[in-house]
């Protein structure tokens, strides 16, 4: 059951890149929902601004990188698709800015509380910035575009094209590191960008040799990140503790009563955890926000009626 749900999630993200590149914004909306419920309009405004910031510093550059690639290489349909996604991003950006403005007009939140929330949001954004290039080979443009183009090239025996495609992919991953985490603050990612560009150069040099078979180095790009990881997230043991805290909450137990095959998916957001309880038949059932420092449950949202 768990394997089936994970496969569904991977498929969902790979076939819908416009969803995947706004995942940070979608996660911010969990906190938006929290403050909509509590009526804290100042914090609500801040989280709408955080959602907009994720669009500006993550979604916009990712979309521009992809569109520029499609345009330069003559992939007209893909370029048109990227343009459509750009319009969707701008529409969502305007939405969050408008909602933030409205919330600020109603805010009575103290400066102290706002400053604390700003610190939380800074941690949240810092977690999300490297998450996209870090998953380059798993979600979005690589599986939906590069992998499919490579498959066609391999079927025709065009190994030179395969090498160039993988070089293009490595360069795009490097560009994402440069324009997202490096450009917006998280440190120690210049080495990531440099390493992916070096790999791209190696592949282009191999392509010049007109190989009759694919060299082993062709897939090295997918393994680079394992050697370069610099950001440490809480260990699995802590995640298990967070799941237990969420699961034993009375509201969660009541919502999950009678549900079969429920799995928990914890994710650390820089200052708090989000735990989603889902099953294959109904999808997401309950979402729980747990404070990292205090282990206090901050909010519970249930779709179970």
Short mmCIF file of C-alpha atoms in Angstrom, two decimals:
data_model
loop_
_atom_site.label_atom_id
_atom_site.label_comp_id
_atom_site.label_asym_id
_atom_site.label_seq_id
_atom_site.Cartn_x
_atom_site.Cartn_y
_atom_site.Cartn_z
CA UNK A 1 0.00 0.00 0.00
CA UNK A 2 2.81 2.42 0.92
CA UNK A 3 4.66 1.63 -2.26
CA UNK A 4 1.52 2.25 -4.32
CA UNK A 5 0.93 5.62 -2.67
CA UNK A 6 4.54 6.69 -3.20
CA UNK A 7 4.35 5.69 -6.85
CA UNK A 8 1.16 7.74 -7.19
CA UNK A 9 2.85 10.77 -5.62
CA UNK A 10 5.88 10.47 -7.90
CA UNK A 11 3.64 10.13 -10.95
CA UNK A 12 1.56 13.13 -9.86
CA UNK A 13 4.61 15.34 -9.51
CA UNK A 14 6.34 14.17 -12.67
CA UNK A 15 3.37 14.61 -14.98
CA UNK A 16 2.41 17.99 -13.53
CA UNK A 17 5.55 20.15 -13.40
CA UNK A 18 3.42 23.28 -12.89
CA UNK A 19 2.29 21.73 -9.60
CA UNK A 20 5.77 20.58 -8.62
CA UNK A 21 7.45 23.97 -9.05
CA UNK A 22 4.90 25.59 -6.76
CA UNK A 23 5.13 22.98 -4.03
CA UNK A 24 6.78 25.43 -1.62
CA UNK A 25 3.89 27.83 -2.10
CA UNK A 26 1.41 24.98 -1.61
CA UNK A 27 3.11 24.09 1.68
CA UNK A 28 2.93 27.72 2.81
CA UNK A 29 -0.81 27.45 2.30
CA UNK A 30 -0.99 24.98 5.20
CA UNK A 31 0.13 27.81 7.48
CA UNK A 32 -2.20 30.21 5.69
CA UNK A 33 -5.05 27.88 6.55
CA UNK A 34 -3.91 27.83 10.19
CA UNK A 35 -4.10 31.61 10.56
CA UNK A 36 -7.29 31.91 8.55
CA UNK A 37 -8.85 29.64 11.15
CA UNK A 38 -7.41 31.50 14.16
CA UNK A 39 -8.14 34.95 12.73
CA UNK A 40 -4.57 36.20 13.20
CA UNK A 41 -4.52 38.50 10.20
CA UNK A 42 -0.98 39.77 10.68
CA UNK A 43 0.52 36.27 10.54
CA UNK A 44 -1.90 35.41 7.75
CA UNK A 45 -0.53 38.34 5.73
CA UNK A 46 3.05 37.20 6.38
CA UNK A 47 2.32 33.69 5.10
CA UNK A 48 0.62 34.99 1.99
CA UNK A 49 3.80 37.03 1.43
CA UNK A 50 5.87 33.88 2.09
CA UNK A 51 3.87 32.01 -0.54
CA UNK A 52 4.53 34.86 -2.97
CA UNK A 53 8.24 34.82 -2.08
CA UNK A 54 8.44 31.10 -2.92
CA UNK A 55 6.95 31.90 -6.31
CA UNK A 56 9.39 34.75 -6.93
CA UNK A 57 12.61 33.09 -5.81
CA UNK A 58 11.86 29.48 -6.78
CA UNK A 59 9.05 29.06 -9.30
CA UNK A 60 9.88 32.05 -11.52
CA UNK A 61 13.57 31.23 -12.07
CA UNK A 62 12.84 27.52 -12.57
CA UNK A 63 10.25 28.35 -15.20
CA UNK A 64 12.54 30.84 -16.93
CA UNK A 65 15.43 28.35 -17.04
CA UNK A 66 13.19 25.72 -18.62
CA UNK A 67 11.56 28.12 -21.09
CA UNK A 68 14.92 29.47 -22.23
CA UNK A 69 16.17 25.93 -22.85
CA UNK A 70 13.10 24.91 -24.85
CA UNK A 71 13.24 28.11 -26.92
CA UNK A 72 16.95 27.81 -27.72
CA UNK A 73 16.65 24.16 -28.77
CA UNK A 74 13.50 24.55 -30.83
CA UNK A 75 11.06 22.63 -28.61
CA UNK A 76 8.12 24.87 -29.49
CA UNK A 77 5.37 22.91 -27.76
CA UNK A 78 7.37 22.71 -24.56
CA UNK A 79 8.19 26.42 -24.76
CA UNK A 80 4.48 27.19 -25.13
CA UNK A 81 3.77 25.01 -22.13
CA UNK A 82 6.38 26.89 -20.09
CA UNK A 83 4.80 30.19 -21.12
CA UNK A 84 1.43 28.94 -19.91
CA UNK A 85 2.98 27.93 -16.60
CA UNK A 86 4.55 31.39 -16.32
CA UNK A 87 1.11 32.95 -16.65
CA UNK A 88 -0.24 30.60 -13.99
CA UNK A 89 2.61 31.56 -11.66
CA UNK A 90 1.94 35.28 -12.16
CA UNK A 91 -1.76 34.76 -11.51
CA UNK A 92 -1.02 32.97 -8.26
CA UNK A 93 1.52 35.63 -7.30
CA UNK A 94 -1.10 38.35 -7.73
CA UNK A 95 -3.54 36.31 -5.65
CA UNK A 96 -1.19 36.00 -2.67
CA UNK A 97 -0.16 39.66 -2.84
CA UNK A 98 -3.81 40.74 -2.91
CA UNK A 99 -4.70 38.49 0.01
CA UNK A 100 -1.70 39.76 1.99
CA UNK A 101 -2.78 43.37 1.42
CA UNK A 102 -6.33 42.60 2.62
CA UNK A 103 -5.05 40.75 5.69
CA UNK A 104 -2.72 43.61 6.64
CA UNK A 105 -5.69 45.98 6.65
CA UNK A 106 -7.35 43.80 9.32
CA UNK A 107 -4.23 43.03 11.36
CA UNK A 108 -3.99 43.69 15.08
CA UNK A 109 -1.01 41.38 15.60
CA UNK A 110 1.76 42.74 17.83
CA UNK A 111 5.15 43.65 16.38
CA UNK A 112 6.78 41.05 18.62
CA UNK A 113 4.56 38.23 17.32
CA UNK A 114 5.13 39.36 13.74
CA UNK A 115 8.90 39.35 14.19
CA UNK A 116 8.83 35.83 15.65
CA UNK A 117 6.78 34.66 12.68
CA UNK A 118 9.15 36.37 10.25
CA UNK A 119 12.01 34.34 11.76
CA UNK A 120 9.98 31.15 11.28
CA UNK A 121 9.26 32.08 7.67
CA UNK A 122 12.94 32.75 7.00
CA UNK A 123 13.73 29.22 8.21
CA UNK A 124 10.90 27.83 6.10
CA UNK A 125 12.12 29.53 2.91
CA UNK A 126 15.73 28.48 3.59
CA UNK A 127 14.59 24.84 3.71
CA UNK A 128 12.68 25.12 0.43
CA UNK A 129 15.29 26.96 -1.64
CA UNK A 130 17.67 23.99 -2.13
CA UNK A 131 14.89 21.42 -2.25
CA UNK A 132 14.09 21.88 -5.95
CA UNK A 133 17.56 21.59 -7.51
CA UNK A 134 18.26 18.85 -4.98
CA UNK A 135 15.43 16.79 -6.50
CA UNK A 136 16.18 17.74 -10.10
CA UNK A 137 16.63 14.16 -11.32
CA UNK A 138 13.52 12.90 -9.50
CA UNK A 139 10.76 15.40 -10.28
CA UNK A 140 9.76 17.93 -12.89
CA UNK A 141 11.71 18.59 -16.06
CA UNK A 142 14.19 15.70 -15.94
CA UNK A 143 11.67 12.80 -15.85
CA UNK A 144 9.05 14.60 -17.96
CA UNK A 145 11.41 15.90 -20.64
CA UNK A 146 15.06 14.80 -20.54
CA UNK A 147 14.38 11.17 -19.69
CA UNK A 148 11.84 10.86 -22.49
CA UNK A 149 14.11 12.57 -25.04
CA UNK A 150 16.95 10.30 -23.98
CA UNK A 151 14.78 7.23 -24.44
CA UNK A 152 14.03 8.25 -28.02
CA UNK A 153 17.71 8.93 -28.72
CA UNK A 154 18.76 5.57 -27.30
CA UNK A 155 16.16 3.76 -29.38
CA UNK A 156 17.67 5.29 -32.51
CA UNK A 157 21.22 4.54 -31.36
CA UNK A 158 22.15 8.23 -31.20
CA UNK A 159 24.52 8.06 -28.23
CA UNK A 160 26.04 11.43 -28.99
CA UNK A 161 22.62 13.01 -28.52
CA UNK A 162 22.12 11.08 -25.28
CA UNK A 163 25.37 12.51 -23.92
CA UNK A 164 24.42 16.03 -24.95
CA UNK A 165 20.99 15.67 -23.36
CA UNK A 166 22.52 14.53 -20.08
CA UNK A 167 25.02 17.39 -20.31
CA UNK A 168 22.15 19.83 -20.86
CA UNK A 169 20.38 18.38 -17.82
CA UNK A 170 23.46 18.75 -15.63
CA UNK A 171 23.90 22.36 -16.76
CA UNK A 172 20.25 23.07 -15.99
CA UNK A 173 20.65 21.61 -12.51
CA UNK A 174 23.71 23.84 -12.03
CA UNK A 175 21.70 26.86 -13.18
CA UNK A 176 18.97 26.06 -10.66
CA UNK A 177 21.53 25.98 -7.85
CA UNK A 178 22.92 29.32 -9.03
CA UNK A 179 19.60 31.10 -9.43
CA UNK A 180 17.78 29.67 -6.40
CA UNK A 181 19.80 28.71 -3.29
CA UNK A 182 23.02 30.57 -4.17
CA UNK A 183 21.19 33.70 -5.29
CA UNK A 184 18.84 33.85 -2.31
CA UNK A 185 20.98 33.01 0.68
CA UNK A 186 21.67 29.38 1.65
CA UNK A 187 25.42 28.89 1.61
CA UNK A 188 27.79 26.15 0.44
CA UNK A 189 26.01 25.45 -2.84
CA UNK A 190 28.60 26.90 -5.23
CA UNK A 191 30.36 23.55 -5.12
CA UNK A 192 27.14 21.87 -6.24
CA UNK A 193 26.84 24.13 -9.26
CA UNK A 194 30.51 23.73 -10.16
CA UNK A 195 30.36 19.94 -9.90
CA UNK A 196 27.33 19.65 -12.17
CA UNK A 197 28.98 21.91 -14.74
CA UNK A 198 32.16 19.82 -14.61
CA UNK A 199 30.06 16.72 -15.22
CA UNK A 200 28.40 18.40 -18.21
CA UNK A 201 31.82 19.26 -19.65
CA UNK A 202 32.95 15.63 -19.24
CA UNK A 203 29.87 14.39 -21.11
CA UNK A 204 30.42 16.83 -23.99
CA UNK A 205 34.03 15.70 -24.29
CA UNK A 206 32.85 12.09 -24.43
CA UNK A 207 30.30 13.02 -27.10
CA UNK A 208 33.11 14.37 -29.32
CA UNK A 209 34.55 10.84 -29.39
CA UNK A 210 31.39 9.61 -31.19
CA UNK A 211 30.96 6.55 -28.93
CA UNK A 212 29.30 3.37 -30.16
CA UNK A 213 27.91 2.63 -26.67
CA UNK A 214 27.01 4.73 -23.65
CA UNK A 215 29.91 5.28 -21.23
CA UNK A 216 29.30 4.60 -17.54
CA UNK A 217 29.72 8.30 -16.74
CA UNK A 218 26.46 9.13 -18.51
CA UNK A 219 24.43 8.55 -15.34
CA UNK A 220 26.85 10.05 -12.83
CA UNK A 221 24.77 13.24 -12.61
CA UNK A 222 22.07 11.37 -10.70
CA UNK A 223 24.60 10.36 -8.04
CA UNK A 224 26.39 13.68 -7.56
CA UNK A 225 24.06 14.97 -4.87
CA UNK A 226 24.74 12.01 -2.57
CA UNK A 227 28.38 13.07 -2.45
CA UNK A 228 27.67 16.78 -1.98
CA UNK A 229 24.86 17.03 0.55
CA UNK A 230 25.48 19.96 2.87
CA UNK A 231 22.09 20.54 4.47
CA UNK A 232 21.16 18.34 7.39
CA UNK A 233 17.56 17.70 8.25
CA UNK A 234 16.34 16.15 11.51
CA UNK A 235 17.07 12.44 11.68
CA UNK A 236 14.54 9.72 11.00
CA UNK A 237 14.25 9.00 14.72
CA UNK A 238 12.97 12.54 15.32
CA UNK A 239 10.50 12.12 12.47
CA UNK A 240 9.18 8.96 14.13
CA UNK A 241 8.67 10.86 17.38
CA UNK A 242 6.79 13.61 15.54
CA UNK A 243 4.53 11.05 13.85
CA UNK A 244 3.73 9.52 17.24
CA UNK A 245 2.91 12.92 18.74
CA UNK A 246 0.55 13.65 15.86
CA UNK A 247 -1.02 10.19 15.75
CA UNK A 248 -2.00 10.07 19.46
CA UNK A 249 -3.77 13.42 19.37
CA UNK A 250 -7.47 12.91 20.07
CA UNK A 251 -8.55 14.87 17.00
CA UNK A 252 -6.32 12.81 14.76
CA UNK A 253 -7.42 9.50 16.27
CA UNK A 254 -11.07 10.43 15.79
CA UNK A 255 -10.50 11.48 12.18
CA UNK A 256 -8.59 8.28 11.35
CA UNK A 257 -10.97 5.91 13.15
CA UNK A 258 -12.22 3.33 10.69
CA UNK A 259 -9.74 4.30 7.99
CA UNK A 260 -7.66 1.50 6.50
CA UNK A 261 -4.09 1.50 5.22
CA UNK A 262 -3.22 4.91 6.67
CA UNK A 263 0.38 6.08 6.26
CA UNK A 264 2.08 9.11 7.79
CA UNK A 265 4.34 11.44 5.80
CA UNK A 266 6.34 13.89 7.96
CA UNK A 267 8.24 16.82 6.46
CA UNK A 268 10.40 19.34 8.31
CA UNK A 269 9.70 22.97 7.45
CA UNK A 270 12.59 24.72 9.21
CA UNK A 271 10.77 25.50 12.44
CA UNK A 272 7.88 23.04 12.47
CA UNK A 273 6.80 19.71 11.04
CA UNK A 274 3.88 18.97 8.78
CA UNK A 275 2.55 15.43 9.07
CA UNK A 276 0.10 14.23 6.42
CA UNK A 277 -1.92 11.10 7.11
CA UNK A 278 -3.13 9.50 3.89
CA UNK A 279 -4.43 6.28 2.44
CA UNK A 280 -4.70 5.04 -1.10
CA UNK A 281 -8.47 5.17 -1.36
CA UNK A 282 -9.11 8.72 -0.09
CA UNK A 283 -5.78 10.51 -0.36
CA UNK A 284 -4.94 13.03 2.34
CA UNK A 285 -7.08 12.55 5.45
CA UNK A 286 -5.48 14.69 8.14
CA UNK A 287 -2.75 17.33 8.21
CA UNK A 288 -1.00 18.16 11.49
CA UNK A 289 1.43 21.00 12.25
CA UNK A 290 3.86 20.21 15.11
CA UNK A 291 6.27 22.76 16.62
CA UNK A 292 9.87 21.55 16.39
CA UNK A 293 11.10 23.10 19.66
CA UNK A 294 8.15 22.39 21.96
CA UNK A 295 6.62 19.36 20.18
CA UNK A 296 3.28 21.12 20.62
CA UNK A 297 0.57 20.45 18.07
CA UNK A 298 -0.15 23.83 16.49
CA UNK A 299 -3.05 22.86 14.21
CA UNK A 300 -5.00 19.88 12.90
CA UNK A 301 -6.91 19.91 9.60
CA UNK A 302 -9.13 17.00 8.65
CA UNK A 303 -10.89 16.22 5.38
CA UNK A 304 -12.75 13.32 6.98
CA UNK A 305 -16.46 13.96 7.55
#
